[in-house]
């Protein structure tokens, strides 16, 4: 090398910089600022590609993907439009129906959401996510309880790992509908799946109690209390059962335990006052009623308290 | 005749290792293709046959050719490159139907295209290997090469095809060239020549800037320019990957010449400072760094690709989901930048470690070629070329696994893409030439 | 540095590196892991670097180190892969799964509370308990005729004229009358079990209250007769059974129709408005239609109070009997400066004779005679006897004798001091003064006369039945023996005379002996009130009646015919 390399280097440097700077339309302040790539860009391109090729399935998939992206960014109206197009291109897409239902739910159009979920489930009766969404929707909007029970049943079959919880909820829905036989079956199934499903245990105990099978109710409640020693309402329920079979001492101790865990439990106070009255312990009964007066309670409890007071006065 | 045959046998025997390795690689490919055929229900497509045929014809024939010429090139580099490009072909074949299903027919034919690229690459490799040329030419005309490279880049910036917000491609009709790729070689050549020329000066004297020791001022300037160019590349071309690669190559070669890690430290510092300065200004830098730091913060925006990649890796587990049984196309750009994620998902930890091992072996072999090179220039050239390949591999694999911020460069040999494959084969060719211990002096 | 130390440090660094990596594999934070990785890689590089420095030829150091760096970088990637593909695989999968769990409430096993930590079990449902207003007992008369019932959740009163007695049950205005007094029985809340209610809330078992039917002592036919007789003249009619105190009829006018105040649960807004308008009208009327004049109306008694005075005289011995001599002057001076007592009719002595006797002065209602008797009794004795008859003083009012429905207690004067004045005592004795009595008081007065001097507590509710079972029955209670049997018998005789030849003669019914007294009470703001009291049949009195017609003029004019009609209906004779 003859000439010092650095001089040549400098020359090159100048030339390079000149060329590069010449094309720096993207430098800030010297030209248009580069627009950041919009997050939907890739979806738009996918749709454009799909539209170009006229394949309905691809178009449906492309619109579905964009709908998903828009829904996640809370652009619900646009997502709705995209999902509708996706469905029109591919009416067998259960996922499109399901996702559109979610958007409807976000827009608070619960009826439409339910219709879509039903459609999705018609297409694919094993679509777990759609069941979960429908269940959530019905729970939230306090909808058709029998449908809720059926759905929980499906979920229990489709997702056996959570079968216990689903069966319990199914039982709960049936219980609310007063289908006691169905509720019992569901609770039994829940406990078969998970013997420590205490909610099912507790509710089953209540069911037995309502049907007059006090010993079974007691057995279930004993077990529930053993598993959850801090559950106030379990003690209360057991107290009621003991009272029903005549064990007033046991009932008293259980009600006292309930109040120890939950000092403002109006029902326990009232129940304990009633038991005191039945055993003739007027002072304690009145003390409990006085304590009850401090609380805000519902009408029927108020009437009961007044009646009890009147009975005690006599 | 007898002696001729003996000499042929001797020569082939001389490159027996390479042949054996190539055959092993070929068998691996056949196994992979076989799996894919089995999954397609026994349907054998032309491309399947083409892959195997290509492998056999290009590489094995090349190997035999090299053997017959008898210059004693390194025997491990070619099988590695062949294996990697074979994996690339199999992956392209595997991804093609899924990509068509997901994104449409623009992806149709990528398998056969990759085969064509590999064919062209091996063709170029053959040219580089057998066409008589001199390494000296690289050294003499270094400025020409460099200027050519820069011109190409400049041209692309002005009239190039815009894709994903950056102009990285030059449309040459039937074929799209990414000029940054040839610039790689040209830059390496130039740097090797320059540093070799000024080896003593740069290596010896030093200029102190506080606790740091820097090369002497006259030589600092060109180095600074080098740094400046990379930064400008980031700004204008938005090609963070190329910038990082060039800077890494430069630092590696500088270190080789000066043996001072302080220079490397200073260089890294300068690069980080530059990147940090650019972070708040340029959104594309910001997106990349934010997605690197916590992809979960924006799971459907900036972090989407990374999370999909991580999910793919997680699904791969130890032994992978199985070739053809995973769902790699959920990761965007799964055939180019994110092909490593596809390997991770389908071949598992075992597959990815194997791939990394290939690159590591390539690195070791390439550096050992550099060590055994005949003169300083060749040493630097070999080192630079090796660094170019393996550091690119490192950058993309580390980016895909979220070790460093993601940059848009391809995995050498494996990614689907023309210019990248071609240039990599050129580099392999030059490496082979450098490693030829038995080459006649006039081809130095 | 000596090679050995160098190797030692390198070896130690190697071990530290392995430890760091192991820890880092399970660390959740990416950045922290990267730090671990960097540090451990640097530590790992100590050994190879030491080896290079020691073993390798000088010229090769650079290349060797460079290749070391490159290999270590790949090791870093390999470790990162190890972490992503194995170490953090499940975490990543869960996180990605959670990303798309929009709207689904899948039970999350990981975050559900363990049974031991639960403080409430089950779904916490409280079953709604309706303490039924829609089921309410009926109110019937003594013979079972329905006076009030609930049909389809709506209260119906087949006899709207009984509104003031039975009361109403209105969602807006509450209850009144028997509906209010016996609300606990009618609604069934008297007998409900607190435990049953709590069970119902807990289990959803149906909770039933047992409404009871209230049977009144009223006789519907007699009541109708009383109402018909009273017509549309403001006033009241009270018919008692003197033997027990049971109230057989209780008529009052003006009345209101309780049906107009009933609102079904599903009432429309205009129905509500109608009821409100009706109520508005009732409360704004000046003639107080909501008042039950029979038990709550207080009027000056007029001459009927002479019965009390006579009873006091006979019982105390002031007069020995019906034939005891009493004079009936035209004028009687009491206090100096006070106007003299006069009779209603001039020269009454013509009728009564002079001297007269108790019988005749009672029959002809001689004020002056009774004024003398009152003065003769004296304030204390008179007040005492008034008290025995249930009439106290306004400043310390007695409890009304009737407990079943709201009633007022009559008063003989505002305060005892009033009677101390002779003129006041005199006036009070014959029917003026400050006395204010209810028709029920007057009925009681003659009832005790009929009942051998025993004052029975008047009661309206005969019994409370659940179905056919009587849950509680009223027992006739004696309040006190107000006057002795003899006096009562004598007074009965005197009262007979009032009907035989006195002012009460028109009341006579064929075949029945009746004892009665008319009364004309001076009333401010209009004609005097027309009073009439009677007991029949006199031998074995079964009925005691008191009638008042407000501003009805003379007793015989308005009140008497009403009483006659009612007694005829009661005794089953044609008037």
mmCIF file with all atom_site columns, N, CA, C and O in Angstrom, chain B residues 68-104:
data_model
loop_
_atom_site.group_PDB
_atom_site.id
_atom_site.type_symbol
_atom_site.label_atom_id
_atom_site.label_alt_id
_atom_site.label_comp_id
_atom_site.label_asym_id
_atom_site.label_entity_id
_atom_site.label_seq_id
_atom_site.pdbx_PDB_ins_code
_atom_site.Cartn_x
_atom_site.Cartn_y
_atom_site.Cartn_z
_atom_site.occupancy
_atom_site.B_iso_or_equiv
_atom_site.pdbx_formal_charge
_atom_site.auth_seq_id
_atom_site.auth_comp_id
_atom_site.auth_asym_id
_atom_site.auth_atom_id
_atom_site.pdbx_PDB_model_num
ATOM 1   N N  . UNK B 1 68  ? -10.601 -35.171 -5.602 1.00 0.00 ? 68  UNK B N  1
ATOM 2   C CA . UNK B 1 68  ? -9.771  -35.475 -6.768 1.00 0.00 ? 68  UNK B CA 1
ATOM 3   C C  . UNK B 1 68  ? -8.726  -34.396 -7.007 1.00 0.00 ? 68  UNK B C  1
ATOM 4   O O  . UNK B 1 68  ? -7.612  -34.652 -7.425 1.00 0.00 ? 68  UNK B O  1
ATOM 5   N N  . UNK B 1 69  ? -9.127  -33.159 -6.719 1.00 0.00 ? 69  UNK B N  1
ATOM 6   C CA . UNK B 1 69  ? -8.131  -32.105 -6.928 1.00 0.00 ? 69  UNK B CA 1
ATOM 7   C C  . UNK B 1 69  ? -7.032  -32.189 -5.894 1.00 0.00 ? 69  UNK B C  1
ATOM 8   O O  . UNK B 1 69  ? -5.895  -31.841 -6.141 1.00 0.00 ? 69  UNK B O  1
ATOM 9   N N  . UNK B 1 70  ? -7.365  -32.603 -4.756 1.00 0.00 ? 70  UNK B N  1
ATOM 10  C CA . UNK B 1 70  ? -6.349  -32.910 -3.771 1.00 0.00 ? 70  UNK B CA 1
ATOM 11  C C  . UNK B 1 70  ? -5.644  -31.729 -3.145 1.00 0.00 ? 70  UNK B C  1
ATOM 12  O O  . UNK B 1 70  ? -4.462  -31.810 -2.850 1.00 0.00 ? 70  UNK B O  1
ATOM 13  N N  . UNK B 1 71  ? -6.303  -30.623 -2.924 1.00 0.00 ? 71  UNK B N  1
ATOM 14  C CA . UNK B 1 71  ? -5.597  -29.515 -2.303 1.00 0.00 ? 71  UNK B CA 1
ATOM 15  C C  . UNK B 1 71  ? -5.627  -29.590 -0.785 1.00 0.00 ? 71  UNK B C  1
ATOM 16  O O  . UNK B 1 71  ? -5.010  -28.759 -0.130 1.00 0.00 ? 71  UNK B O  1
ATOM 17  N N  . UNK B 1 72  ? -6.337  -30.539 -0.247 1.00 0.00 ? 72  UNK B N  1
ATOM 18  C CA . UNK B 1 72  ? -6.290  -30.729 1.194  1.00 0.00 ? 72  UNK B CA 1
ATOM 19  C C  . UNK B 1 72  ? -7.064  -29.700 1.988  1.00 0.00 ? 72  UNK B C  1
ATOM 20  O O  . UNK B 1 72  ? -6.610  -29.228 3.025  1.00 0.00 ? 72  UNK B O  1
ATOM 21  N N  . UNK B 1 73  ? -8.228  -29.317 1.482  1.00 0.00 ? 73  UNK B N  1
ATOM 22  C CA . UNK B 1 73  ? -9.006  -28.370 2.275  1.00 0.00 ? 73  UNK B CA 1
ATOM 23  C C  . UNK B 1 73  ? -9.538  -29.022 3.528  1.00 0.00 ? 73  UNK B C  1
ATOM 24  O O  . UNK B 1 73  ? -9.501  -30.245 3.672  1.00 0.00 ? 73  UNK B O  1
ATOM 25  N N  . UNK B 1 74  ? -9.995  -28.180 4.351  1.00 0.00 ? 74  UNK B N  1
ATOM 26  C CA . UNK B 1 74  ? -10.597 -28.655 5.597  1.00 0.00 ? 74  UNK B CA 1
ATOM 27  C C  . UNK B 1 74  ? -11.790 -29.577 5.281  1.00 0.00 ? 74  UNK B C  1
ATOM 28  O O  . UNK B 1 74  ? -12.581 -29.310 4.387  1.00 0.00 ? 74  UNK B O  1
ATOM 29  N N  . UNK B 1 75  ? -11.915 -30.638 6.065  1.00 0.00 ? 75  UNK B N  1
ATOM 30  C CA . UNK B 1 75  ? -12.924 -31.641 5.720  1.00 0.00 ? 75  UNK B CA 1
ATOM 31  C C  . UNK B 1 75  ? -14.201 -31.551 6.519  1.00 0.00 ? 75  UNK B C  1
ATOM 32  O O  . UNK B 1 75  ? -15.106 -32.352 6.320  1.00 0.00 ? 75  UNK B O  1
ATOM 33  N N  . UNK B 1 76  ? -14.205 -30.629 7.442  1.00 0.00 ? 76  UNK B N  1
ATOM 34  C CA . UNK B 1 76  ? -15.381 -30.614 8.336  1.00 0.00 ? 76  UNK B CA 1
ATOM 35  C C  . UNK B 1 76  ? -16.343 -29.489 7.962  1.00 0.00 ? 76  UNK B C  1
ATOM 36  O O  . UNK B 1 76  ? -17.543 -29.592 8.186  1.00 0.00 ? 76  UNK B O  1
ATOM 37  N N  . UNK B 1 77  ? -15.770 -28.464 7.380  1.00 0.00 ? 77  UNK B N  1
ATOM 38  C CA . UNK B 1 77  ? -16.599 -27.292 7.117  1.00 0.00 ? 77  UNK B CA 1
ATOM 39  C C  . UNK B 1 77  ? -17.699 -27.593 6.116  1.00 0.00 ? 77  UNK B C  1
ATOM 40  O O  . UNK B 1 77  ? -18.865 -27.233 6.314  1.00 0.00 ? 77  UNK B O  1
ATOM 41  N N  . UNK B 1 78  ? -17.313 -28.276 5.054  1.00 0.00 ? 78  UNK B N  1
ATOM 42  C CA . UNK B 1 78  ? -18.325 -28.538 4.030  1.00 0.00 ? 78  UNK B CA 1
ATOM 43  C C  . UNK B 1 78  ? -19.457 -29.426 4.526  1.00 0.00 ? 78  UNK B C  1
ATOM 44  O O  . UNK B 1 78  ? -20.621 -29.107 4.300  1.00 0.00 ? 78  UNK B O  1
ATOM 45  N N  . UNK B 1 79  ? -19.166 -30.528 5.206  1.00 0.00 ? 79  UNK B N  1
ATOM 46  C CA . UNK B 1 79  ? -20.282 -31.333 5.718  1.00 0.00 ? 79  UNK B CA 1
ATOM 47  C C  . UNK B 1 79  ? -21.199 -30.539 6.655  1.00 0.00 ? 79  UNK B C  1
ATOM 48  O O  . UNK B 1 79  ? -22.412 -30.702 6.623  1.00 0.00 ? 79  UNK B O  1
ATOM 49  N N  . UNK B 1 80  ? -20.568 -29.688 7.459  1.00 0.00 ? 80  UNK B N  1
ATOM 50  C CA . UNK B 1 80  ? -21.408 -28.888 8.351  1.00 0.00 ? 80  UNK B CA 1
ATOM 51  C C  . UNK B 1 80  ? -22.348 -27.997 7.545  1.00 0.00 ? 80  UNK B C  1
ATOM 52  O O  . UNK B 1 80  ? -23.543 -27.936 7.804  1.00 0.00 ? 80  UNK B O  1
ATOM 53  N N  . UNK B 1 81  ? -21.781 -27.311 6.588  1.00 0.00 ? 81  UNK B N  1
ATOM 54  C CA . UNK B 1 81  ? -22.611 -26.434 5.769  1.00 0.00 ? 81  UNK B CA 1
ATOM 55  C C  . UNK B 1 81  ? -23.673 -27.233 5.036  1.00 0.00 ? 81  UNK B C  1
ATOM 56  O O  . UNK B 1 81  ? -24.847 -26.813 4.940  1.00 0.00 ? 81  UNK B O  1
ATOM 57  N N  . UNK B 1 82  ? -23.270 -28.414 4.540  1.00 0.00 ? 82  UNK B N  1
ATOM 58  C CA . UNK B 1 82  ? -24.230 -29.236 3.820  1.00 0.00 ? 82  UNK B CA 1
ATOM 59  C C  . UNK B 1 82  ? -25.343 -29.697 4.741  1.00 0.00 ? 82  UNK B C  1
ATOM 60  O O  . UNK B 1 82  ? -26.526 -29.661 4.375  1.00 0.00 ? 82  UNK B O  1
ATOM 61  N N  . UNK B 1 83  ? -24.961 -30.112 5.934  1.00 0.00 ? 83  UNK B N  1
ATOM 62  C CA . UNK B 1 83  ? -25.962 -30.563 6.903  1.00 0.00 ? 83  UNK B CA 1
ATOM 63  C C  . UNK B 1 83  ? -26.944 -29.438 7.206  1.00 0.00 ? 83  UNK B C  1
ATOM 64  O O  . UNK B 1 83  ? -28.166 -29.629 7.184  1.00 0.00 ? 83  UNK B O  1
ATOM 65  N N  . UNK B 1 84  ? -26.378 -28.273 7.479  1.00 0.00 ? 84  UNK B N  1
ATOM 66  C CA . UNK B 1 84  ? -27.247 -27.160 7.821  1.00 0.00 ? 84  UNK B CA 1
ATOM 67  C C  . UNK B 1 84  ? -28.181 -26.799 6.673  1.00 0.00 ? 84  UNK B C  1
ATOM 68  O O  . UNK B 1 84  ? -29.377 -26.556 6.883  1.00 0.00 ? 84  UNK B O  1
ATOM 69  N N  . UNK B 1 85  ? -27.652 -26.777 5.480  1.00 0.00 ? 85  UNK B N  1
ATOM 70  C CA . UNK B 1 85  ? -28.539 -26.426 4.369  1.00 0.00 ? 85  UNK B CA 1
ATOM 71  C C  . UNK B 1 85  ? -29.524 -27.546 4.081  1.00 0.00 ? 85  UNK B C  1
ATOM 72  O O  . UNK B 1 85  ? -30.657 -27.291 3.672  1.00 0.00 ? 85  UNK B O  1
ATOM 73  N N  . UNK B 1 86  ? -29.112 -28.787 4.359  1.00 0.00 ? 86  UNK B N  1
ATOM 74  C CA . UNK B 1 86  ? -30.055 -29.884 4.228  1.00 0.00 ? 86  UNK B CA 1
ATOM 75  C C  . UNK B 1 86  ? -31.200 -29.735 5.213  1.00 0.00 ? 86  UNK B C  1
ATOM 76  O O  . UNK B 1 86  ? -32.381 -29.903 4.876  1.00 0.00 ? 86  UNK B O  1
ATOM 77  N N  . UNK B 1 87  ? -30.850 -29.403 6.457  1.00 0.00 ? 87  UNK B N  1
ATOM 78  C CA . UNK B 1 87  ? -31.897 -29.152 7.462  1.00 0.00 ? 87  UNK B CA 1
ATOM 79  C C  . UNK B 1 87  ? -32.812 -28.036 6.983  1.00 0.00 ? 87  UNK B C  1
ATOM 80  O O  . UNK B 1 87  ? -34.038 -28.098 7.115  1.00 0.00 ? 87  UNK B O  1
ATOM 81  N N  . UNK B 1 88  ? -32.187 -27.025 6.401  1.00 0.00 ? 88  UNK B N  1
ATOM 82  C CA . UNK B 1 88  ? -32.985 -25.920 5.888  1.00 0.00 ? 88  UNK B CA 1
ATOM 83  C C  . UNK B 1 88  ? -33.962 -26.382 4.830  1.00 0.00 ? 88  UNK B C  1
ATOM 84  O O  . UNK B 1 88  ? -35.139 -25.988 4.832  1.00 0.00 ? 88  UNK B O  1
ATOM 85  N N  . UNK B 1 89  ? -33.506 -27.239 3.955  1.00 0.00 ? 89  UNK B N  1
ATOM 86  C CA . UNK B 1 89  ? -34.393 -27.714 2.897  1.00 0.00 ? 89  UNK B CA 1
ATOM 87  C C  . UNK B 1 89  ? -35.526 -28.538 3.475  1.00 0.00 ? 89  UNK B C  1
ATOM 88  O O  . UNK B 1 89  ? -36.685 -28.383 3.083  1.00 0.00 ? 89  UNK B O  1
ATOM 89  N N  . UNK B 1 90  ? -35.191 -29.414 4.411  1.00 0.00 ? 90  UNK B N  1
ATOM 90  C CA . UNK B 1 90  ? -36.239 -30.254 5.013  1.00 0.00 ? 90  UNK B CA 1
ATOM 91  C C  . UNK B 1 90  ? -37.271 -29.388 5.726  1.00 0.00 ? 90  UNK B C  1
ATOM 92  O O  . UNK B 1 90  ? -38.481 -29.609 5.636  1.00 0.00 ? 90  UNK B O  1
ATOM 93  N N  . UNK B 1 91  ? -36.779 -28.376 6.409  1.00 0.00 ? 91  UNK B N  1
ATOM 94  C CA . UNK B 1 91  ? -37.710 -27.507 7.128  1.00 0.00 ? 91  UNK B CA 1
ATOM 95  C C  . UNK B 1 91  ? -38.599 -26.737 6.171  1.00 0.00 ? 91  UNK B C  1
ATOM 96  O O  . UNK B 1 91  ? -39.802 -26.572 6.416  1.00 0.00 ? 91  UNK B O  1
ATOM 97  N N  . UNK B 1 92  ? -37.992 -26.254 5.107  1.00 0.00 ? 92  UNK B N  1
ATOM 98  C CA . UNK B 1 92  ? -38.806 -25.531 4.130  1.00 0.00 ? 92  UNK B CA 1
ATOM 99  C C  . UNK B 1 92  ? -39.882 -26.462 3.583  1.00 0.00 ? 92  UNK B C  1
ATOM 100 O O  . UNK B 1 92  ? -41.047 -26.064 3.434  1.00 0.00 ? 92  UNK B O  1
ATOM 101 N N  . UNK B 1 93  ? -39.499 -27.703 3.321  1.00 0.00 ? 93  UNK B N  1
ATOM 102 C CA . UNK B 1 93  ? -40.470 -28.684 2.828  1.00 0.00 ? 93  UNK B CA 1
ATOM 103 C C  . UNK B 1 93  ? -41.548 -28.924 3.875  1.00 0.00 ? 93  UNK B C  1
ATOM 104 O O  . UNK B 1 93  ? -42.730 -29.048 3.573  1.00 0.00 ? 93  UNK B O  1
ATOM 105 N N  . UNK B 1 94  ? -41.131 -28.937 5.165  1.00 0.00 ? 94  UNK B N  1
ATOM 106 C CA . UNK B 1 94  ? -42.104 -29.223 6.225  1.00 0.00 ? 94  UNK B CA 1
ATOM 107 C C  . UNK B 1 94  ? -43.057 -28.051 6.438  1.00 0.00 ? 94  UNK B C  1
ATOM 108 O O  . UNK B 1 94  ? -44.260 -28.221 6.669  1.00 0.00 ? 94  UNK B O  1
ATOM 109 N N  . UNK B 1 95  ? -42.504 -26.846 6.331  1.00 0.00 ? 95  UNK B N  1
ATOM 110 C CA . UNK B 1 95  ? -43.325 -25.690 6.644  1.00 0.00 ? 95  UNK B CA 1
ATOM 111 C C  . UNK B 1 95  ? -44.248 -25.292 5.507  1.00 0.00 ? 95  UNK B C  1
ATOM 112 O O  . UNK B 1 95  ? -45.251 -24.617 5.721  1.00 0.00 ? 95  UNK B O  1
ATOM 113 N N  . UNK B 1 96  ? -43.883 -25.680 4.308  1.00 0.00 ? 96  UNK B N  1
ATOM 114 C CA . UNK B 1 96  ? -44.611 -25.169 3.155  1.00 0.00 ? 96  UNK B CA 1
ATOM 115 C C  . UNK B 1 96  ? -46.121 -25.396 3.223  1.00 0.00 ? 96  UNK B C  1
ATOM 116 O O  . UNK B 1 96  ? -46.884 -24.442 3.096  1.00 0.00 ? 96  UNK B O  1
ATOM 117 N N  . UNK B 1 97  ? -46.584 -26.615 3.444  1.00 0.00 ? 97  UNK B N  1
ATOM 118 C CA . UNK B 1 97  ? -48.048 -26.794 3.438  1.00 0.00 ? 97  UNK B CA 1
ATOM 119 C C  . UNK B 1 97  ? -48.750 -25.990 4.544  1.00 0.00 ? 97  UNK B C  1
ATOM 120 O O  . UNK B 1 97  ? -49.803 -25.410 4.318  1.00 0.00 ? 97  UNK B O  1
ATOM 121 N N  . UNK B 1 98  ? -48.125 -25.944 5.712  1.00 0.00 ? 98  UNK B N  1
ATOM 122 C CA . UNK B 1 98  ? -48.753 -25.208 6.805  1.00 0.00 ? 98  UNK B CA 1
ATOM 123 C C  . UNK B 1 98  ? -48.800 -23.717 6.514  1.00 0.00 ? 98  UNK B C  1
ATOM 124 O O  . UNK B 1 98  ? -49.762 -23.039 6.844  1.00 0.00 ? 98  UNK B O  1
ATOM 125 N N  . UNK B 1 99  ? -47.754 -23.222 5.909  1.00 0.00 ? 99  UNK B N  1
ATOM 126 C CA . UNK B 1 99  ? -47.725 -21.800 5.591  1.00 0.00 ? 99  UNK B CA 1
ATOM 127 C C  . UNK B 1 99  ? -48.777 -21.469 4.547  1.00 0.00 ? 99  UNK B C  1
ATOM 128 O O  . UNK B 1 99  ? -49.435 -20.439 4.625  1.00 0.00 ? 99  UNK B O  1
ATOM 129 N N  . UNK B 1 100 ? -48.909 -22.341 3.582  1.00 0.00 ? 100 UNK B N  1
ATOM 130 C CA . UNK B 1 100 ? -49.942 -22.111 2.574  1.00 0.00 ? 100 UNK B CA 1
ATOM 131 C C  . UNK B 1 100 ? -51.303 -22.102 3.230  1.00 0.00 ? 100 UNK B C  1
ATOM 132 O O  . UNK B 1 100 ? -52.147 -21.247 2.962  1.00 0.00 ? 100 UNK B O  1
ATOM 133 N N  . UNK B 1 101 ? -51.511 -23.051 4.134  1.00 0.00 ? 101 UNK B N  1
ATOM 134 C CA . UNK B 1 101 ? -52.809 -23.135 4.805  1.00 0.00 ? 101 UNK B CA 1
ATOM 135 C C  . UNK B 1 101 ? -53.081 -21.896 5.628  1.00 0.00 ? 101 UNK B C  1
ATOM 136 O O  . UNK B 1 101 ? -54.215 -21.421 5.712  1.00 0.00 ? 101 UNK B O  1
ATOM 137 N N  . UNK B 1 102 ? -52.063 -21.368 6.259  1.00 0.00 ? 102 UNK B N  1
ATOM 138 C CA . UNK B 1 102 ? -52.298 -20.247 7.164  1.00 0.00 ? 102 UNK B CA 1
ATOM 139 C C  . UNK B 1 102 ? -52.255 -18.899 6.469  1.00 0.00 ? 102 UNK B C  1
ATOM 140 O O  . UNK B 1 102 ? -53.054 -18.023 6.772  1.00 0.00 ? 102 UNK B O  1
ATOM 141 N N  . UNK B 1 103 ? -51.305 -18.730 5.593  1.00 0.00 ? 103 UNK B N  1
ATOM 142 C CA . UNK B 1 103 ? -51.105 -17.393 5.041  1.00 0.00 ? 103 UNK B CA 1
ATOM 143 C C  . UNK B 1 103 ? -51.404 -17.270 3.563  1.00 0.00 ? 103 UNK B C  1
ATOM 144 O O  . UNK B 1 103 ? -51.333 -16.188 3.011  1.00 0.00 ? 103 UNK B O  1
ATOM 145 N N  . UNK B 1 104 ? -51.654 -18.379 2.938  1.00 0.00 ? 104 UNK B N  1
ATOM 146 C CA . UNK B 1 104 ? -52.022 -18.261 1.523  1.00 0.00 ? 104 UNK B CA 1
ATOM 147 C C  . UNK B 1 104 ? -50.924 -18.733 0.594  1.00 0.00 ? 104 UNK B C  1
ATOM 148 O O  . UNK B 1 104 ? -49.826 -19.105 1.005  1.00 0.00 ? 104 UNK B O  1
#
